[in-house]
Amino acid sequence: MTRVCRLVAAALAITVPAGALVAKPAPKRAVAKVDWTRTFGTTSAGGYVVGNPKAKVQVIEYGSLTCPHCRHFAATAVKPLLANYVRTGKASYEFRTFVLNGIDLAATLVARCNGPAHFFPMADQLYATQPTWSGKVEKLSQADQDKLNALPQPQMMVSIAKTTGLLPIAASHGIPTAKAQQCLTSQAQADGLMQMIKGGEELGVQGTPTIFVNGKKVPAFDWASLEPFLKEAGS
């Protein structure tokens, strides 16, 4: 027997412990988690929504970009809502505009111009800097304010956007100035926002922010007052 054959025979003669040749299961691959804060849509009510469309908990805010209380809600409640509930798919968050004034209308027309994916980050910036840009119109002289109010609505919206600095903010969020001006002068867009106000009033909305959790209006004004309703709806 050649040396090679002797080595093979010796190998075959080795006693193999029971189960030693059983294949080990392949390690489980980590399932990629979906970040639902990157999923956007438009609802039948005209609102912009972020999150899992099949989420068990649905949060709707009727808000205004010039409302200080909405700014507070955005900072204290919306951020943790997105991080703790929307991101994981447990909840969705919809923003329905409830326009309060001309400045609000101009800001909303610009912010909504490129759809929900651009709206939410721009709205976040507008809330963070709200006193700065919204206050610029208030600082105009009475004569200049009178001139502004005398303009036809499309021209007024463009003038407000220029005065407040909304156009460069929009551009930083991927909304070119030419497109922003088209949205500002769109009667169809303005009519859609007025229709959203009407829909809110039919649901009992009288001011901003007004919050609904799974269709029920709730007294929520910050995270501490909102989260109990989220837990109850998701239980």
Coordinates of C-alpha atoms in Angstrom, one line a residue:
M1 CA 0.0 0.0 0.0
T2 CA 1.4 3.3 -0.9
R3 CA 2.0 5.9 1.7
V4 CA -0.9 8.0 0.4
C5 CA -3.3 5.1 0.6
R6 CA -2.1 4.3 4.2
L7 CA -2.8 7.8 5.2
V8 CA -6.3 7.6 3.7
A9 CA -7.0 4.3 5.4
A10 CA -5.8 5.6 8.7
A11 CA -8.1 8.6 8.3
L12 CA -11.1 6.3 7.6
A13 CA -10.3 4.3 10.7
I14 CA -10.7 7.2 13.1
T15 CA -13.8 7.0 15.2
V16 CA -16.0 10.0 14.8
P17 CA -18.0 11.1 17.9
A18 CA -21.8 11.0 17.4
G19 CA -23.1 14.2 16.0
A20 CA -19.8 15.7 15.1
L21 CA -20.6 15.8 11.4
V22 CA -24.0 17.5 11.9
A23 CA -24.0 20.8 10.1
K24 CA -24.3 23.8 12.3
P25 CA -27.1 26.2 11.4
A26 CA -26.0 29.3 9.6
P27 CA -26.1 32.4 11.8
K28 CA -29.3 34.3 11.4
R29 CA -28.9 37.5 9.4
A30 CA -30.0 40.7 11.1
V31 CA -33.3 41.9 9.6
A32 CA -32.9 45.4 8.4
K33 CA -35.2 47.7 10.3
V34 CA -37.3 50.1 8.4
D35 CA -37.0 53.8 9.3
W36 CA -40.6 54.9 8.8
T37 CA -39.6 58.6 9.2
R38 CA -38.5 58.4 5.6
T39 CA -41.9 57.4 4.3
F40 CA -44.2 60.2 3.3
G41 CA -47.6 60.6 1.7
T42 CA -50.6 62.8 1.2
T43 CA -54.0 62.0 2.8
S44 CA -57.5 62.4 1.4
A45 CA -57.9 65.4 3.7
G46 CA -54.9 67.1 2.0
G47 CA -52.6 66.7 4.9
Y48 CA -49.0 65.6 4.7
V49 CA -48.2 62.4 6.6
V50 CA -45.0 60.7 7.7
G51 CA -44.7 57.1 8.9
N52 CA -46.2 53.6 8.4
P53 CA -49.5 53.9 6.6
K54 CA -50.7 50.8 8.5
A55 CA -49.6 52.0 11.9
K56 CA -51.9 51.2 14.8
V57 CA -51.7 54.7 16.1
Q58 CA -52.5 57.7 13.9
V59 CA -51.7 61.2 15.1
I60 CA -53.1 64.2 13.3
E61 CA -52.2 67.8 14.1
Y62 CA -54.1 70.8 12.9
G63 CA -51.4 73.4 13.1
S64 CA -50.1 76.7 11.9
L65 CA -46.5 77.6 11.0
T66 CA -46.9 81.1 12.7
C67 CA -48.5 79.7 15.9
P68 CA -46.2 79.9 18.9
H69 CA -48.0 77.1 20.6
C70 CA -47.5 74.9 17.6
R71 CA -43.9 75.8 17.7
H72 CA -43.8 74.5 21.3
F73 CA -45.6 71.4 20.3
A74 CA -43.2 70.8 17.4
A75 CA -40.2 71.0 19.7
T76 CA -41.5 69.2 22.8
A77 CA -43.9 66.6 21.3
V78 CA -43.3 66.0 17.6
K79 CA -39.6 65.3 17.9
P80 CA -40.1 62.5 20.4
L81 CA -43.1 61.2 18.6
L82 CA -41.1 60.8 15.4
A83 CA -38.1 59.3 17.3
N84 CA -40.0 56.9 19.5
Y85 CA -43.2 55.9 17.7
V86 CA -43.1 56.9 14.0
R87 CA -39.6 55.7 13.3
T88 CA -40.4 52.2 14.5
G89 CA -43.7 52.0 12.6
K90 CA -45.9 52.1 15.7
A91 CA -47.5 55.5 14.8
S92 CA -47.9 57.8 11.8
Y93 CA -48.0 61.6 12.1
E94 CA -50.1 63.8 9.8
F95 CA -49.9 67.6 9.7
R96 CA -53.0 69.4 8.4
T97 CA -52.6 73.1 7.9
F98 CA -55.0 75.5 9.7
V99 CA -54.1 78.8 8.3
L100 CA -54.3 81.7 10.7
N101 CA -53.2 84.7 8.7
G102 CA -51.5 86.0 5.5
I103 CA -48.0 85.3 6.7
D104 CA -49.0 81.8 7.6
L105 CA -50.6 81.3 4.2
A106 CA -47.5 82.4 2.4
A107 CA -45.2 80.2 4.5
T108 CA -47.5 77.1 4.1
L109 CA -47.8 77.6 0.3
V110 CA -44.0 77.6 0.0
A111 CA -43.4 74.8 2.5
R112 CA -45.9 72.5 0.8
C113 CA -44.6 73.3 -2.7
N114 CA -42.5 70.2 -3.2
G115 CA -44.6 67.7 -1.4
P116 CA -44.4 66.1 2.1
A117 CA -40.7 64.9 1.9
H118 CA -39.6 68.5 1.7
F119 CA -42.4 69.9 3.8
F120 CA -41.5 68.3 7.1
P121 CA -37.8 69.4 7.3
M122 CA -38.7 72.9 6.1
A123 CA -41.5 73.2 8.7
D124 CA -39.1 72.1 11.3
Q125 CA -36.7 74.9 10.4
L126 CA -39.6 77.5 10.1
Y127 CA -40.7 76.6 13.7
A128 CA -37.1 76.8 15.0
T129 CA -36.7 80.3 13.5
Q130 CA -40.3 81.4 13.7
P131 CA -39.8 84.7 15.6
T132 CA -37.1 85.8 13.2
W133 CA -38.9 85.4 9.8
S134 CA -42.5 86.0 10.9
G135 CA -41.5 89.1 12.8
K136 CA -40.2 90.8 9.8
V137 CA -43.6 91.7 8.5
E138 CA -44.7 92.9 11.9
K139 CA -41.7 95.3 11.9
L140 CA -42.8 97.0 8.7
S141 CA -44.1 100.5 9.1
Q142 CA -47.8 100.9 9.1
A143 CA -47.7 102.5 5.7
D144 CA -45.8 99.5 4.2
Q145 CA -48.2 97.1 5.9
D146 CA -51.1 99.0 4.4
K147 CA -49.5 98.7 0.9
L148 CA -49.0 95.0 1.5
N149 CA -52.6 94.5 2.5
A150 CA -53.8 96.4 -0.5
L151 CA -52.1 94.0 -3.0
P152 CA -54.1 91.3 -4.8
Q153 CA -53.6 88.0 -2.9
P154 CA -51.0 86.4 -5.4
Q155 CA -48.8 89.5 -5.3
M156 CA -49.3 89.8 -1.5
M157 CA -48.1 86.2 -1.0
V158 CA -44.9 86.8 -3.1
S159 CA -44.3 90.1 -1.3
I160 CA -44.6 88.4 2.1
A161 CA -42.3 85.6 1.0
K162 CA -39.7 88.1 -0.1
T163 CA -40.0 90.2 3.1
T164 CA -39.8 87.3 5.5
G165 CA -36.9 85.6 3.6
L166 CA -39.0 82.4 2.9
L167 CA -37.6 82.1 -0.6
P168 CA -33.9 81.4 0.3
I169 CA -35.1 79.0 3.1
A170 CA -37.2 77.1 0.5
A171 CA -34.2 77.0 -1.9
S172 CA -32.1 75.4 0.9
H173 CA -34.8 72.6 1.0
G174 CA -34.7 71.9 -2.7
I175 CA -37.5 74.3 -3.8
P176 CA -36.3 76.6 -6.5
T177 CA -37.4 80.2 -6.3
A178 CA -39.3 80.1 -9.5
K179 CA -41.3 77.1 -8.3
A180 CA -41.9 78.7 -4.9
Q181 CA -43.3 81.8 -6.6
Q182 CA -45.6 79.6 -8.7
C183 CA -46.9 77.9 -5.6
L184 CA -47.4 81.3 -3.9
T185 CA -49.6 82.5 -6.8
S186 CA -51.6 79.3 -7.2
Q187 CA -55.2 79.8 -6.4
A188 CA -55.8 76.1 -6.5
Q189 CA -53.2 75.6 -3.7
A190 CA -54.7 78.4 -1.7
D191 CA -58.2 77.0 -2.2
G192 CA -57.0 73.6 -1.0
L193 CA -55.8 75.1 2.2
M194 CA -59.1 76.9 2.8
Q195 CA -60.8 73.5 2.3
M196 CA -58.6 72.0 4.9
I197 CA -59.6 74.7 7.3
K198 CA -63.2 73.9 6.6
G199 CA -62.6 70.2 7.2
G200 CA -61.0 71.0 10.5
E201 CA -63.8 73.2 11.6
E202 CA -66.2 70.4 10.9
L203 CA -64.2 68.2 13.3
G204 CA -64.4 70.9 16.0
V205 CA -61.0 72.5 15.5
Q206 CA -61.1 76.1 16.8
G207 CA -57.5 76.8 17.3
T208 CA -54.0 75.5 17.0
P209 CA -52.5 73.1 17.7
T210 CA -55.5 70.7 17.9
I211 CA -54.5 67.0 18.1
F212 CA -56.3 63.8 17.2
V213 CA -55.2 60.3 18.1
N214 CA -57.0 57.6 16.1
G215 CA -59.7 60.1 15.3
K216 CA -60.3 61.3 18.8
K217 CA -59.5 64.9 19.8
V218 CA -57.2 64.9 22.8
P219 CA -56.0 67.6 25.1
A220 CA -52.3 67.3 24.2
F221 CA -49.9 70.2 24.1
D222 CA -46.5 68.6 24.7
W223 CA -44.9 65.2 25.0
A224 CA -46.0 64.6 28.6
S225 CA -49.7 65.2 27.7
L226 CA -49.5 63.4 24.4
E227 CA -47.7 60.1 25.2
P228 CA -50.4 58.7 27.5
F229 CA -52.9 58.8 24.6
L230 CA -50.4 57.1 22.3
K231 CA -49.9 54.3 24.9
E232 CA -53.6 53.9 25.3
A233 CA -54.2 53.8 21.6
G234 CA -51.4 51.2 21.0
S235 CA -52.3 48.9 23.9

